Short mmCIF file of C-alpha atoms in Angstrom, two decimals:
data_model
loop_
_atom_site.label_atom_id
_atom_site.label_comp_id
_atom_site.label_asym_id
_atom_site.label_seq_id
_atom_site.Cartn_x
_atom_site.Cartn_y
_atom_site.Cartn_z
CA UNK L 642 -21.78 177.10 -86.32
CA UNK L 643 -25.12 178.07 -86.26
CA UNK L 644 -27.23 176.91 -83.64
CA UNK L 645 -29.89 175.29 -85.60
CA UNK L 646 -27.55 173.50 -87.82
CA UNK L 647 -27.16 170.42 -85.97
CA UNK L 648 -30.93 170.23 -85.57
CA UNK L 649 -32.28 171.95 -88.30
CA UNK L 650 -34.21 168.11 -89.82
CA UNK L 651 -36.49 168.56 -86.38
CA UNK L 652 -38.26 171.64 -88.61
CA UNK L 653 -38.83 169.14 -91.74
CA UNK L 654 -41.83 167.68 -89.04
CA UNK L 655 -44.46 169.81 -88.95
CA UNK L 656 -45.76 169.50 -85.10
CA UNK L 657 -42.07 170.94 -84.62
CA UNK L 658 -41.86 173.62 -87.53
CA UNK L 659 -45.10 174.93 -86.39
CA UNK L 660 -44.03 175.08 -82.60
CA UNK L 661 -40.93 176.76 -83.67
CA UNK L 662 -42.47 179.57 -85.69
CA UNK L 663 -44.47 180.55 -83.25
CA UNK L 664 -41.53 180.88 -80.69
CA UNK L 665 -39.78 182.98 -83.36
CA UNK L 666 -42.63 185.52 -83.84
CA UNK L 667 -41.80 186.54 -80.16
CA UNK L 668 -38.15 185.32 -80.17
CA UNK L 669 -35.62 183.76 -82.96
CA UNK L 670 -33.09 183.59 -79.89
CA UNK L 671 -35.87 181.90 -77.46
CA UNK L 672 -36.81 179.78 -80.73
CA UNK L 673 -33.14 178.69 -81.94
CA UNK L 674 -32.57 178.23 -78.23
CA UNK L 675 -35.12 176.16 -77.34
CA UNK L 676 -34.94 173.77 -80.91
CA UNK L 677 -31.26 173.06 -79.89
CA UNK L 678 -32.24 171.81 -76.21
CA UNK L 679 -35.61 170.00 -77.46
CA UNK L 680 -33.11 167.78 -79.90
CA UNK L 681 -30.92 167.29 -77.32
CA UNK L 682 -33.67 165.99 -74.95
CA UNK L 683 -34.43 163.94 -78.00
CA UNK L 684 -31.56 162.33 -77.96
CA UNK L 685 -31.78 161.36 -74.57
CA UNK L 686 -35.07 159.78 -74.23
CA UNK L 687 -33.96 158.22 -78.05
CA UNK L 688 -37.65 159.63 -78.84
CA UNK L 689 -38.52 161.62 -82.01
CA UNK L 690 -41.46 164.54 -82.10
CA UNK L 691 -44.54 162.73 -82.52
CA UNK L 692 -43.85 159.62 -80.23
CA UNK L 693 -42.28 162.13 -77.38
CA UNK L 694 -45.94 163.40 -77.52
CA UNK L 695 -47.66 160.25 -77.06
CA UNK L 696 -45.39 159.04 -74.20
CA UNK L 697 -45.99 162.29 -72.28
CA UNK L 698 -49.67 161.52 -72.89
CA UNK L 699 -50.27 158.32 -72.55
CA UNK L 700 -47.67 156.68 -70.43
CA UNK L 701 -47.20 159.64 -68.36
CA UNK L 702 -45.43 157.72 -65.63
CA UNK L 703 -42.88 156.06 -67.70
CA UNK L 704 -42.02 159.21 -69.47
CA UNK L 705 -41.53 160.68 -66.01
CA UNK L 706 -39.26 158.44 -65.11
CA UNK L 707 -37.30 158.58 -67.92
CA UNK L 708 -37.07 162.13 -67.60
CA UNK L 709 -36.20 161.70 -64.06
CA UNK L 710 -33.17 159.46 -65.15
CA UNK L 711 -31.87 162.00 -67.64
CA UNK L 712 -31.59 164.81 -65.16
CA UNK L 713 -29.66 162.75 -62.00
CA UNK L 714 -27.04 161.73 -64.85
CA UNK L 715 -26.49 165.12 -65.75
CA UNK L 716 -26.24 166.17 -62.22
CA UNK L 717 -23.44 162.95 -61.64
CA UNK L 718 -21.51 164.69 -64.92
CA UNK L 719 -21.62 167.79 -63.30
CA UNK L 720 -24.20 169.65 -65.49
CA UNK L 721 -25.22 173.09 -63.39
CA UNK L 722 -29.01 171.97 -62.04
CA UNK L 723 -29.81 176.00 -63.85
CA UNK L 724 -28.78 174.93 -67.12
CA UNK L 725 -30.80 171.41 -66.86
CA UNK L 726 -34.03 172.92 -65.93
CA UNK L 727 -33.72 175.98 -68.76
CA UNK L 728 -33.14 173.15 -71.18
CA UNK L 729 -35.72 171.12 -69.90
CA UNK L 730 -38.25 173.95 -70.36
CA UNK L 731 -38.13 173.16 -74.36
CA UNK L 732 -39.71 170.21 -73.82
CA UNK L 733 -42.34 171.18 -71.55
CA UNK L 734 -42.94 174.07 -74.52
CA UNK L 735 -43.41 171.47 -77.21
CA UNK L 736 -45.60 169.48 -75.36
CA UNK L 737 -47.90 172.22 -74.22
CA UNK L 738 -48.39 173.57 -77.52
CA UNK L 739 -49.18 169.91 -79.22
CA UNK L 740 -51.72 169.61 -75.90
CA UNK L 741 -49.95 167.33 -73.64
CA UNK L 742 -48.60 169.64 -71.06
CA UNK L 743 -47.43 167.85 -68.15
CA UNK L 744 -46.27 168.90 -64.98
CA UNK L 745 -43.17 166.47 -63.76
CA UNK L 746 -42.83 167.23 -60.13
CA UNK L 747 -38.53 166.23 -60.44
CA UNK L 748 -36.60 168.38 -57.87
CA UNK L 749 -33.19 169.40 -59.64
CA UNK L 750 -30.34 170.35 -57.49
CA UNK L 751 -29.74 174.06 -57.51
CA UNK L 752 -31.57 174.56 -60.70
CA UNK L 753 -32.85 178.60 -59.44
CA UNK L 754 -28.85 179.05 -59.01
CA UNK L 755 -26.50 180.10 -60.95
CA UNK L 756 -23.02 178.72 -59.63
CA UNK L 757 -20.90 180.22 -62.08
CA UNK L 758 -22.44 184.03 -61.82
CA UNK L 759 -22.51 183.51 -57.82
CA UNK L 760 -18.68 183.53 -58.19
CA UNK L 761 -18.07 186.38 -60.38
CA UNK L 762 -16.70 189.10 -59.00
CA UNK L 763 -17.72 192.26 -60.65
CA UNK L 764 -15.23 193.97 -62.77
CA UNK L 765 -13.07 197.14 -61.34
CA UNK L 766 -12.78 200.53 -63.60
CA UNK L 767 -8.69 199.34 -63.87
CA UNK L 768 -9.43 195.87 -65.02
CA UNK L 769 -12.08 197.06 -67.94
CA UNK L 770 -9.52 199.77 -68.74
CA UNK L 771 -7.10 197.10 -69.19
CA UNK L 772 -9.37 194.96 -71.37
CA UNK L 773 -10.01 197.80 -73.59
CA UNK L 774 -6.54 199.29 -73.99
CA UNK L 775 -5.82 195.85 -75.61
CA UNK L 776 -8.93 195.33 -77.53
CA UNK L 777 -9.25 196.07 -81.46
CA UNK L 778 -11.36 198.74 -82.12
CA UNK L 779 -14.38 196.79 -83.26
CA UNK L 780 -14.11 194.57 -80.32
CA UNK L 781 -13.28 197.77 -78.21
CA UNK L 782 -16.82 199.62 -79.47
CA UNK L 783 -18.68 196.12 -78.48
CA UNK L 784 -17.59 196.40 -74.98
CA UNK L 785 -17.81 199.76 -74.34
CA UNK L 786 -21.31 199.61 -76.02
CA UNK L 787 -22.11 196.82 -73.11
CA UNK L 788 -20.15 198.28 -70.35
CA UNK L 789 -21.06 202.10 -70.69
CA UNK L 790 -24.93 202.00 -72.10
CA UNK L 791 -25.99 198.30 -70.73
CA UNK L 792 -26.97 197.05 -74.66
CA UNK L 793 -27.08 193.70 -74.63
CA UNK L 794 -25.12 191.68 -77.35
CA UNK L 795 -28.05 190.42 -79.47
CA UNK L 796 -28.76 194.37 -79.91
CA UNK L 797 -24.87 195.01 -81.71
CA UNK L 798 -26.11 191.78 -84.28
CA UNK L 799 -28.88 188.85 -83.73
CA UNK L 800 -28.34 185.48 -83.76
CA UNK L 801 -28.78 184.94 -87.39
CA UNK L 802 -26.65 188.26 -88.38
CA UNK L 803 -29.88 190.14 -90.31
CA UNK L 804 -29.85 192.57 -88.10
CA UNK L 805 -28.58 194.98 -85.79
CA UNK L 806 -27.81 198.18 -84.21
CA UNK L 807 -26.98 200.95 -87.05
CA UNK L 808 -25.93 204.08 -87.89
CA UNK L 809 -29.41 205.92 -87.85
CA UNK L 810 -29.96 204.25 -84.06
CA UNK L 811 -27.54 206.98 -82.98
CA UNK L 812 -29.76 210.03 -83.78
CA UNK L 813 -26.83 212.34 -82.21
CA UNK L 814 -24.23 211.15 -84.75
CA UNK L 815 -23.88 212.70 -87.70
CA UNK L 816 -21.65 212.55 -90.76
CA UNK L 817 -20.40 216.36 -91.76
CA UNK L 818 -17.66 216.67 -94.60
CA UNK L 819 -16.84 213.26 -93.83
CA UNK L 820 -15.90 213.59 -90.09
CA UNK L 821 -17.88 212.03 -87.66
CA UNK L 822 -19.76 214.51 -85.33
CA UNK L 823 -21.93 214.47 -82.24
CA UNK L 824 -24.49 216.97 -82.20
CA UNK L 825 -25.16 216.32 -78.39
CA UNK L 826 -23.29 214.31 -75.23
CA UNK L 827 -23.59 212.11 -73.85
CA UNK L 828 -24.66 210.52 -76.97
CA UNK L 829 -28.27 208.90 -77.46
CA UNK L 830 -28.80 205.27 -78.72
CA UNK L 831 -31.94 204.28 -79.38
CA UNK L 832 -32.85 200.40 -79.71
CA UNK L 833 -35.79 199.05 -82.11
CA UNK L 834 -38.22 197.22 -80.47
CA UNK L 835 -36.86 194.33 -83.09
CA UNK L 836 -34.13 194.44 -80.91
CA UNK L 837 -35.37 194.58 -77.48
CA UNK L 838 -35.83 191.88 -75.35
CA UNK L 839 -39.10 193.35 -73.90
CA UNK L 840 -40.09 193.93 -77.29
CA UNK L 841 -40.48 197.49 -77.00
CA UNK L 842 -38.54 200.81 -78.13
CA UNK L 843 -36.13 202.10 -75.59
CA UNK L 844 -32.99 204.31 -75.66
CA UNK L 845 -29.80 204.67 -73.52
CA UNK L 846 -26.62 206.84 -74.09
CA UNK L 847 -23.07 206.93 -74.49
CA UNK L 848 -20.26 209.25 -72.62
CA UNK L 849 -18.07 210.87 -74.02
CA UNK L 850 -15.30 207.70 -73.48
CA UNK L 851 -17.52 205.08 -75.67
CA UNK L 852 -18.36 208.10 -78.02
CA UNK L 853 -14.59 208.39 -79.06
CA UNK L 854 -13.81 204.91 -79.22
CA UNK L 855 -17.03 204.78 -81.72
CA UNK L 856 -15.64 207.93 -83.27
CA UNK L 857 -12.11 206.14 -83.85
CA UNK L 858 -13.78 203.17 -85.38
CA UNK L 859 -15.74 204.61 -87.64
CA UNK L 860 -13.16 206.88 -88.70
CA UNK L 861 -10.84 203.56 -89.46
CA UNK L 862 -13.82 202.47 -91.84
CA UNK L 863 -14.17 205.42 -93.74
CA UNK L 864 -10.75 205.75 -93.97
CA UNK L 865 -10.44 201.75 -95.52
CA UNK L 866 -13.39 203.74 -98.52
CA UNK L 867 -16.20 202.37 -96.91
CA UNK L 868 -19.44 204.58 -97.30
CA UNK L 869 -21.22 204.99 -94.03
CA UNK L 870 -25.10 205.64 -93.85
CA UNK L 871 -27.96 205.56 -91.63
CA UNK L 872 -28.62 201.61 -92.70
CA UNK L 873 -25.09 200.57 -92.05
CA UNK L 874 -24.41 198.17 -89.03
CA UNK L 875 -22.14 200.26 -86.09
CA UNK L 876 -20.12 196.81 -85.88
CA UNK L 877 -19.47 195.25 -88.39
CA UNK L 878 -18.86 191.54 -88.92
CA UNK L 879 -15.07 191.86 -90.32
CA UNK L 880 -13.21 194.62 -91.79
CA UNK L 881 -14.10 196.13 -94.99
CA UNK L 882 -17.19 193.44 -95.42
CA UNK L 883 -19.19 194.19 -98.17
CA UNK L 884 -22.97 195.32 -97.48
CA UNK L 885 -24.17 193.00 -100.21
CA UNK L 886 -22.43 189.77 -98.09
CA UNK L 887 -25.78 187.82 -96.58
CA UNK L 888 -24.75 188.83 -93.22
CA UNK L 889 -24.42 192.41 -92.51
CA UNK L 890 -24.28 192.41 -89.11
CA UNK L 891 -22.25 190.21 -86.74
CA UNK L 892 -23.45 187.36 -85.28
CA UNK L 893 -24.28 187.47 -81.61
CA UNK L 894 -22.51 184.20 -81.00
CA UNK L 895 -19.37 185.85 -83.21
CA UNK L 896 -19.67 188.91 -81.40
CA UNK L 897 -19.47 186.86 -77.63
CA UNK L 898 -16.93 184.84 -79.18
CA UNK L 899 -14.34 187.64 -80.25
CA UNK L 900 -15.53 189.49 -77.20
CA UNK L 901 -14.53 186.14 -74.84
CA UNK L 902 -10.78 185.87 -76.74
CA UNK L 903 -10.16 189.44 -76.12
CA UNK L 904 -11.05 189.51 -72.02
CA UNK L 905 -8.64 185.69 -72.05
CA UNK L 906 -5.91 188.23 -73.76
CA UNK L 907 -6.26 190.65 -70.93
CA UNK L 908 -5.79 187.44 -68.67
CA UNK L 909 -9.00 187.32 -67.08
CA UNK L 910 -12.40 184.54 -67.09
CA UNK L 911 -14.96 186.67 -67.49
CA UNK L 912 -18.51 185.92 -69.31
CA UNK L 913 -18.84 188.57 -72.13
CA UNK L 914 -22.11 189.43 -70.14
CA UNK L 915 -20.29 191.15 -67.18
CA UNK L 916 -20.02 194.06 -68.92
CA UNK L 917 -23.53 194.57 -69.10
CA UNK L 918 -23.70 193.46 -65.39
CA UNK L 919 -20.94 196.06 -64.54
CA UNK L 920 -23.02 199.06 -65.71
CA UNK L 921 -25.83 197.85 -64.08
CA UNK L 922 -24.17 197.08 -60.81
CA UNK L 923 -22.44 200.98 -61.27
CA UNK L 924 -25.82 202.27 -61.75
CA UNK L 925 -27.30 200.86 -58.73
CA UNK L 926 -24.15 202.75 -56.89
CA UNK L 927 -25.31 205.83 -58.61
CA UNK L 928 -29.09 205.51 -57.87
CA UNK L 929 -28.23 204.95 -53.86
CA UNK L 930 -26.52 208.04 -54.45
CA UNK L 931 -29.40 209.67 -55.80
CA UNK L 932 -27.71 210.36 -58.87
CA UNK L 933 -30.63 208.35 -61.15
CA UNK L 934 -34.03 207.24 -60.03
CA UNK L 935 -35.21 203.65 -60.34
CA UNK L 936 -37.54 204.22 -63.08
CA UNK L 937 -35.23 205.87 -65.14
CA UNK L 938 -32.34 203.22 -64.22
CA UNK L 939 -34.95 200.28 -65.54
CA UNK L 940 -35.21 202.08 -68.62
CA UNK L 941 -32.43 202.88 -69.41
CA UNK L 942 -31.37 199.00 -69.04
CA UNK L 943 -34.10 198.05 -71.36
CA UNK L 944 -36.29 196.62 -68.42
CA UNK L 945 -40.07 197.04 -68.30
CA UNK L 946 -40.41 200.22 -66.02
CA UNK L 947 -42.59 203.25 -65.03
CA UNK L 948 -40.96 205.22 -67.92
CA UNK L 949 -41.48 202.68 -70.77
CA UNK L 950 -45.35 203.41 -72.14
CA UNK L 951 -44.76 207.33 -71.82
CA UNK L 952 -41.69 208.44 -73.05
CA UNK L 953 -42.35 208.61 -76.64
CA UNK L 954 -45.37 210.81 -75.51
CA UNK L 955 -43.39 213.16 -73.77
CA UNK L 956 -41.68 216.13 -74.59
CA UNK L 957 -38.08 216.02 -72.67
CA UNK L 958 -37.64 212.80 -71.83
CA UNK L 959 -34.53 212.18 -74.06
CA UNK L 960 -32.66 215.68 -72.00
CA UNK L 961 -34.11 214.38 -68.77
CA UNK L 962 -32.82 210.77 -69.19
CA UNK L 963 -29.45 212.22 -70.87
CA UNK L 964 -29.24 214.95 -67.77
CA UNK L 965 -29.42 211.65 -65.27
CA UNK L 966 -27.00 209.23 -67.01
CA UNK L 967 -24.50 212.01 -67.07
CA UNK L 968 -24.51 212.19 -63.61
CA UNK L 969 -23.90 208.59 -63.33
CA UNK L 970 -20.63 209.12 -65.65
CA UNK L 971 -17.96 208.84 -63.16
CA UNK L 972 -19.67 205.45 -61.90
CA UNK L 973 -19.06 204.23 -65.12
CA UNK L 974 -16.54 205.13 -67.62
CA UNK L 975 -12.58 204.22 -66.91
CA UNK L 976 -11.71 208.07 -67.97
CA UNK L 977 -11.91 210.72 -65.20
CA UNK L 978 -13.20 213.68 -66.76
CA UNK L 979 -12.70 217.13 -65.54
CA UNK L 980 -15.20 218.75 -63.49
CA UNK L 981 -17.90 220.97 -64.65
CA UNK L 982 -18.52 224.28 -63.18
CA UNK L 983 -21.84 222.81 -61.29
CA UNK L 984 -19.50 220.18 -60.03
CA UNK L 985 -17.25 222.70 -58.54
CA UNK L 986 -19.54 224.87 -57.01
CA UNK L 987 -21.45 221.90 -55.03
CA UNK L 988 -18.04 220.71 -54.05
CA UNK L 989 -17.35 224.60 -52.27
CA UNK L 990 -21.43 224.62 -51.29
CA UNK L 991 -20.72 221.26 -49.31
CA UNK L 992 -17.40 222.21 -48.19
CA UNK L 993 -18.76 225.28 -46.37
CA UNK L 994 -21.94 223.43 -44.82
CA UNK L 995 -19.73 221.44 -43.48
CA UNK L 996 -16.81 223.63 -42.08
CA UNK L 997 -18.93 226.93 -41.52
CA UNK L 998 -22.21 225.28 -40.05
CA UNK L 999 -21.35 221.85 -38.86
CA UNK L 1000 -23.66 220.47 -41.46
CA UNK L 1001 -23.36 216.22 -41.47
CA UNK L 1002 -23.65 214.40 -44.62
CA UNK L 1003 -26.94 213.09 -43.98
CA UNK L 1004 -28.33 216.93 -43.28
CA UNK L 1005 -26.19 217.49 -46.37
CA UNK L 1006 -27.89 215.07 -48.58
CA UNK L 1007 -31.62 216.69 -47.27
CA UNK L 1008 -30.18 219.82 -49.64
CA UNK L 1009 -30.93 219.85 -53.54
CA UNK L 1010 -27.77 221.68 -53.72
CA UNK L 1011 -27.78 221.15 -58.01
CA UNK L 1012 -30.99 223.47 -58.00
CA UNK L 1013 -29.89 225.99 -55.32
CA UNK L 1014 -29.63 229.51 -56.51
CA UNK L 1015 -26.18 231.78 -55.04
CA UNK L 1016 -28.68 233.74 -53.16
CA UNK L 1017 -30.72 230.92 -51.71
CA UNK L 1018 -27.61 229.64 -50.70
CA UNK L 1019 -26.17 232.78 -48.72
CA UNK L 1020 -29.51 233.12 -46.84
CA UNK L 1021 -29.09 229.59 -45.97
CA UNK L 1022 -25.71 230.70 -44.28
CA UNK L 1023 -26.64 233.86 -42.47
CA UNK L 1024 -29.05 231.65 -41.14
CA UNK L 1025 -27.18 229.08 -39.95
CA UNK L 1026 -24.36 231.56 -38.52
CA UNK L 1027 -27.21 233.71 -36.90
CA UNK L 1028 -28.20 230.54 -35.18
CA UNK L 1029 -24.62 229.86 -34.62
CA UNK L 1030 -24.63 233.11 -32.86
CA UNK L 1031 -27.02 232.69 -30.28
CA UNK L 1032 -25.04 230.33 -28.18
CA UNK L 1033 -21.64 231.81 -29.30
CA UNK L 1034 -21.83 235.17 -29.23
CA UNK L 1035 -20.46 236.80 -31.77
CA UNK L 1036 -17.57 234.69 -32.44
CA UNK L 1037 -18.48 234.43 -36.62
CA UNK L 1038 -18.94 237.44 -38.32
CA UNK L 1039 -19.54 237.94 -42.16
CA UNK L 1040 -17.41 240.33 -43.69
CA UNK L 1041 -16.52 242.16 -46.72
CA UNK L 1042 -12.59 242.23 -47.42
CA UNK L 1043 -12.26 245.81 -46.79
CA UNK L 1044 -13.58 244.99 -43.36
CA UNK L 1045 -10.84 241.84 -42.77
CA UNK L 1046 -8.20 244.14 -41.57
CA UNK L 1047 -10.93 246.06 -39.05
CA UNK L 1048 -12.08 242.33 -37.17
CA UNK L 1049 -8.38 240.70 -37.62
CA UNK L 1050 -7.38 243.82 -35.09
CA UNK L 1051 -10.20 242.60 -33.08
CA UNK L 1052 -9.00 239.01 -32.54
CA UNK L 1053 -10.70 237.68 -35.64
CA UNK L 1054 -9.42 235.07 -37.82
CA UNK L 1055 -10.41 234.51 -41.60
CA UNK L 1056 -12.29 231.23 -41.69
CA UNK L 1057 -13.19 230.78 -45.03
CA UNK L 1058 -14.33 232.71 -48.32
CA UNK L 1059 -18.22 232.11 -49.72
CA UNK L 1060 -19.20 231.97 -53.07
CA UNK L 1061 -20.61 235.38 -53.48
CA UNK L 1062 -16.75 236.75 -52.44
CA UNK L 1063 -17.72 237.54 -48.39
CA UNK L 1064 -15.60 236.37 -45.86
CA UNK L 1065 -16.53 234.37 -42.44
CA UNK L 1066 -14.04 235.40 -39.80
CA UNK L 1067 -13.87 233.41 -36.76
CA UNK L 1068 -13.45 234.34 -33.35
CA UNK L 1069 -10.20 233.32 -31.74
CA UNK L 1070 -10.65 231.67 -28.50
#
């Protein structure tokens, strides 16, 4: 149902039609939101939109009070003190923009708490690779679009289903003798500022996981004879649908709702949101790792941040933010991937810091091993085994493997092999 239906004769008055179109020029989902809790409240004070008004004006006391009584029944039925203060806040918006703001003064129990988010635990790599295994594909796209990028839902489809992410937001995706192709990955997914919550243009990206469940769904729709173009929705609302039907994109509370039935199937209680707050949870792992910096993990979940009023200015920004979200890949997606050559190299670079020089983590981490050339690195070992040397001796000696043979006679032991194809030999003791 949609959420004005039940209150949509509050917009025949005009105090309230006005106060709700100019919520909606900044926010339908603020403005449907906030229509819904102002009837409620409505209901009960059993007051209508012009005499609420007057009571808050003129008999500010009594209206207090009767405010006062609303909230400590809700509390006795067990109504979260978060949820009665956001609804609240409707009617504290429709006073102050008919000039009667008032300021109550009513303590609500817990209202800056969330009791049901306090208790959620946040989702392991296992359990959201359960949830998708039994998803459909649509429904499997809509999580992975939450869980591996951080889009919130109203960006898949707004409230009122008129619009949405599409086809042409995904300027890496392209259509090629009618196979679906990614001219770069991870993928990039840009969001209108329609669709932002901050209002603004921002863009985040898809691994290489997401990007094949979006390949296998859009596959399944070209295959059913739809015609896929930059303007069509990447979810849609039900299989096949028409683009002339009046909604072309999926609801947001359809979307949560399908999304909610297929985490009960999977046997868990999860909010459809923790899939955004999984990424961004995984992210904050990544950026204590150093992996991504703060700025660019803001941006990239579509909070206001150091990166937001520059990066359409900016030549590189899209590699730069792609080249730190893939290093955050393995934080995120339920597929292990294989690892790159880089990946294998700083795994032997650390290895022999460690082994050959005594190197802790911590001196480890001082390194920018990514941006270390071979020969940096091998200076950065004679080094160390030249200072190794002055309080042992010459009990590590770097050799080439004609000479292994010649120091092995000697009492030498191979110790390990560097990346340029030396060998350290160890002393025996």
């Amino acid at each position: 149902m949609n959420p004005l239906t039940r209150h949509r004769k509050l917009l025949e008055n005009k105090k309230v039609e006005r106060w709700y179109s100019n919520l909606k020029a900044r926010s339908q989902i603020t403005s449907d939101t906030y229509i819904r809790n102002f009837g409620l409240w409505l209901e009960y004070l059993n007051l209508d939109p012009d005499s609420i008004i007057s009571m808050a004006r003129d008999n500010f006391d009594e209206f207090k009070g009767a405010v006062s009584d609303v909230i400590r029944d809700l509390e006795k039925k067990g109504t979260m003190g978060s949820s009665i203060s956001t609804s609240l806040k409707a009617v504290l918006s429709y006073l102050k923009f008919n000039n009667a703001s008032v300021k109550l003064g009513i303590n609500i129990t817990n209202e800056n708490r969330n009791l049901k988010a306090e208790k959620e635990v946040i989702p392991t790599k296992d359990e959201i690779a359960k949830v998708l295994r039994i998803a459909t594909l649509r429904e499997r796209v809509s999580i992975s679009l939450m869980a591996f990028t951080g889009l919130r839902p109203e960006v898949l489809g707004n409230i009122d289903g008129t619009n949405g992410l599409t086809i042409g937001d995904i300027p890496d995706l392209k259509i090629k003798d009618g196979k679906i192709v990614y001219e770069h990955m991870p993928v990039q997914i840009s969001v209108r500022p329609e669709l932002s919550k901050i209002r603004t243009a921002y863009f985040t990206f898809l691994g290489p996981e997401g990007s094949e469940y979006l390949k296998e769904y859009l596959d399944a729709r070209m295959t059913s004879g739809e015609r896929l173009t930059t303007k069509s929705p990447v979810i849609l609302p039900i299989e096949k649908q028409s683009s002339e039907k009046k909604n072309r994109f999926l609801l947001t509370t359809l979307l949560l709702r399908r999304i909610k039935k297929t985490i009960a199937k999977a046997g868990f209680e999860w909010r459809p949101y923790i899939f955004r707050i999984y990424f961004g949870t995984n992210l904050d792992s990544a950026e204590a790792k150093g992996l991504i910096s703060h700025p660019w993990r803001q941006f990239i979940m579509g909070h206001k941040g150091d990166i937001e009023e520059t990066y359409t200015k900016r030549e590189g920004k899209v590699d730069e933010g792609r080249e730190q979200y893939s290093k955050c890949l393995s934080f995120i997606e339920t597929v292990e991937h294989s690892k790159s050559q880089g990946d294998i190299k700083k795994s032997v670079m650390v290895e022999i810091l460690s082994l050959v020089l005594g190197y802790t983590q911590d001196k480890i981490d001082q390194l920018d091993l990514d941006k270390m050339s071979n020969e940096d690195f091998q200076n950065l070992i004679k080094k160390g085994l030249l200072g190794n040397m002055t309080g042992n001796g010459t009990r590590q000696k770097i050799v080439s493997e004609k000479e292994i043979e010649q120091y092995m006679n000697q009492g030498y032991e191979v110790f390990t092999t560097l990346p340029s194809g030396k060998i350290v030999m160890k002393l025996s003791l």
